[in-house]
Amino acid sequence: MSYFAIDLDTKEMHDVKWFQIKRKKIALCPICDNKIELRAENSLMTSAHFWHGKNSICTSIKKNRKKYEDLPFSQLDKEAGKKLRKEIKNNLYTIFLACNALCEGLKYLEFKELIIKANEKAIWDYKGLKLNYIPYILILFHDIFYAKGSKLRDEKFYFVLEPSIKNFDDLWNIKKNIKQYIWKISPDKGVLEIIKIKQNLDPVPEWFKRATEKLLI
Ligand SMILES: [Zn+2]
């Protein structure tokens, strides 16, 4: 189920309402690039949404979400891994802030667990890995972020990469093949947010940058 899609003509992303007003029934999924169909327009039980069709591999569908910590890698570079560990150590609080911004609040203990998971997999040794990818990788390791018990989250969500990724390191080593985005997905509502992977470690979310652009005079 998805509530956002890309218009076939303009290639722009819009929500379900826009497609209903324009009377367009077919669109493209922003994650898997497949055609999706507007459904349940006149249903009282279900609100209108986009449907992927049977047997879709799209990661916006809960059952297709991968366990990212188990994704294979193609090569290791232990020397680079040593350097990266130092860099991460020096920037650990910034990384924590970046994770925090992406998932609307992260407890220190949750953060610690994600680092432990990454330690166990020795992900720091994956060839070519750079500091700016660390916050995204860590939140991909978290199964589901619940709204319950959180003052900041309106709904539960999880993060995914596009479905075609085979090796984790393809994300940063073959950038032209793997979309440089992560998607925030609600199990009930589909895509909530499309987040561009930043090419530097920068914890400030885009909404904050936009909102504060003209704050100081
Ligand atoms: Zn899709």
XYZ file of C-alpha atoms and ligand atoms in Angstrom:
218
model
C 0.000 0.000 0.000
C 1.365 3.379 -0.917
C 0.101 6.943 -0.722
C 2.757 8.617 -2.835
C 3.636 7.959 -6.447
C 5.448 9.444 -9.418
C 3.353 10.827 -12.238
C 4.189 9.123 -15.550
C 4.021 12.383 -17.516
C 5.754 14.928 -15.298
C 7.975 12.498 -13.341
C 7.042 14.457 -10.215
C 5.924 12.859 -6.982
C 2.440 13.534 -5.639
C 0.078 12.088 -3.087
C -3.036 10.009 -3.763
C -5.347 13.046 -3.699
C -3.463 14.715 -6.556
C -3.906 11.603 -8.715
C -7.607 11.451 -7.858
C -8.140 15.085 -8.867
C -6.211 14.544 -12.119
C -8.162 11.299 -12.715
C -4.969 9.324 -13.213
C -5.033 5.693 -12.151
C -1.555 4.462 -13.042
C 1.676 5.857 -11.650
C 5.229 4.795 -10.832
C 6.443 3.664 -7.438
C 9.319 5.910 -6.282
C 11.121 2.965 -4.678
C 10.899 0.027 -7.095
C 10.096 1.995 -10.310
C 7.233 -0.377 -11.143
C 3.795 0.709 -12.238
C 1.266 0.943 -9.427
C -2.483 1.299 -9.639
C -4.887 3.519 -7.733
C -7.272 1.362 -5.700
C -10.190 1.558 -3.289
C -11.276 4.982 -4.498
C -14.904 4.400 -3.614
C -14.433 2.126 -0.651
C -15.763 3.087 2.751
C -13.520 0.582 4.503
C -10.162 1.444 2.970
C -8.870 4.817 1.892
C -7.619 5.222 -1.684
C -4.068 3.970 -2.152
C -1.693 2.660 -4.772
C -1.449 -1.070 -5.306
C 1.667 -2.890 -6.498
C -0.016 -6.000 -7.840
C 0.643 -9.531 -6.678
C 4.141 -10.844 -5.946
C 5.740 -7.424 -5.840
C 9.263 -7.287 -4.422
C 8.925 -3.633 -3.436
C 10.447 -2.883 -0.033
C 7.550 -0.546 0.762
C 5.596 -3.752 1.458
C 6.335 -4.912 4.981
C 7.019 -8.568 4.161
C 9.680 -7.544 1.639
C 11.712 -5.504 4.066
C 15.177 -6.989 4.311
C 17.085 -7.539 7.504
C 19.731 -5.060 6.491
C 22.288 -6.228 9.023
C 22.280 -9.583 7.208
C 22.857 -8.133 3.748
C 26.082 -9.571 2.326
C 29.111 -7.487 1.389
C 31.435 -7.949 -1.544
C 34.795 -6.900 -0.089
C 36.493 -5.982 3.169
C 39.188 -3.397 3.798
C 40.430 -3.807 7.352
C 43.043 -1.049 7.143
C 40.421 1.480 6.052
C 38.142 0.031 8.737
C 40.650 0.982 11.441
C 40.724 4.586 10.224
C 36.957 4.718 9.924
C 36.533 3.466 13.497
C 38.662 6.396 14.708
C 36.662 8.847 12.628
C 33.410 7.435 13.974
C 34.693 7.657 17.540
C 35.531 11.332 17.027
C 32.109 12.031 15.554
C 29.940 9.745 17.622
C 27.680 12.445 19.046
C 27.116 13.980 15.599
C 26.212 10.510 14.319
C 23.803 10.107 17.238
C 22.216 13.491 16.381
C 21.921 12.521 12.708
C 20.171 9.241 13.622
C 17.981 11.137 16.039
C 16.842 13.571 13.362
C 16.108 10.805 10.854
C 13.954 8.732 13.170
C 12.398 11.560 15.220
C 13.985 10.716 18.535
C 16.317 7.905 19.476
C 17.138 6.865 23.016
C 20.795 6.450 23.845
C 20.229 2.764 24.672
C 18.668 2.188 21.245
C 21.624 3.907 19.624
C 24.013 1.759 21.651
C 22.254 -1.400 20.452
C 22.602 -0.337 16.834
C 26.322 0.309 17.292
C 26.689 -3.119 18.958
C 24.911 -4.746 15.994
C 27.246 -2.938 13.590
C 30.240 -3.987 15.718
C 29.139 -7.628 15.577
C 28.925 -7.487 11.793
C 32.185 -5.505 11.633
C 30.453 -3.311 9.112
C 33.190 -0.684 9.583
C 35.456 -2.955 7.514
C 33.139 -3.044 4.488
C 35.197 -1.694 1.643
C 34.718 1.929 0.671
C 32.425 2.814 3.572
C 32.461 6.526 4.440
C 31.451 8.407 7.555
C 28.407 10.054 5.955
C 26.690 6.671 5.427
C 26.913 5.603 9.066
C 23.677 7.228 10.399
C 21.634 5.732 7.524
C 23.116 2.267 8.008
C 22.449 2.344 11.727
C 18.772 3.254 11.402
C 18.353 0.612 8.688
C 19.461 -1.915 11.322
C 16.515 -0.976 13.528
C 13.486 -3.139 12.926
C 10.619 -0.742 13.581
C 10.408 2.655 15.286
C 7.225 2.764 17.345
C 5.130 5.851 18.012
C 3.935 4.413 21.294
C 6.037 5.767 24.124
C 7.501 8.487 21.919
C 6.557 12.127 22.293
C 7.884 12.970 18.848
C 6.576 10.268 16.516
C 3.039 10.384 15.138
C 3.233 6.894 13.698
C 5.340 3.787 13.571
C 7.758 3.412 10.697
C 10.801 1.614 9.413
C 13.446 2.419 6.821
C 14.256 0.670 3.553
C 16.548 0.898 0.562
C 15.439 0.168 -2.968
C 14.714 -3.567 -3.487
C 17.437 -4.269 -6.057
C 20.340 -3.943 -3.613
C 22.274 -7.218 -3.258
C 25.467 -6.275 -1.415
C 25.384 -3.615 1.255
C 28.552 -1.969 -0.064
C 26.907 -1.424 -3.470
C 25.087 1.447 -1.771
C 28.283 3.502 -1.496
C 30.524 1.804 -4.058
C 28.140 1.666 -7.038
C 26.214 4.865 -6.470
C 24.905 5.034 -10.009
C 23.203 1.635 -9.679
C 21.670 2.082 -6.254
C 19.431 5.032 -5.507
C 21.016 7.349 -2.959
C 17.878 7.539 -0.852
C 16.373 5.852 2.129
C 12.616 5.650 2.491
C 10.675 6.057 5.678
C 7.770 3.617 5.458
C 4.677 3.267 7.574
C 3.403 -0.342 7.604
C -0.138 1.052 7.318
C 0.331 4.076 5.070
C 3.300 3.277 2.862
C 5.929 5.887 2.011
C 6.039 8.677 4.598
C 9.224 10.373 3.553
C 11.930 10.133 0.934
C 15.318 11.024 2.366
C 18.294 11.822 0.174
C 21.538 10.398 1.521
C 23.835 13.324 2.253
C 27.385 13.123 0.987
C 28.785 14.587 4.201
C 28.021 13.935 7.861
C 25.420 16.605 8.533
C 22.827 16.001 11.262
C 20.635 19.008 10.392
C 17.410 17.809 8.759
C 16.246 19.490 5.545
C 12.938 20.620 7.085
C 14.897 22.543 9.745
C 17.074 24.194 7.144
C 14.021 25.271 5.169
C 12.085 26.420 8.227
C 14.925 28.548 9.603
C 16.207 30.012 6.354
C 14.753 33.456 7.057
C 14.577 33.269 10.820
C 17.451 35.614 11.534
C 17.195 39.174 10.307
Zn 7.320 -0.092 -5.151
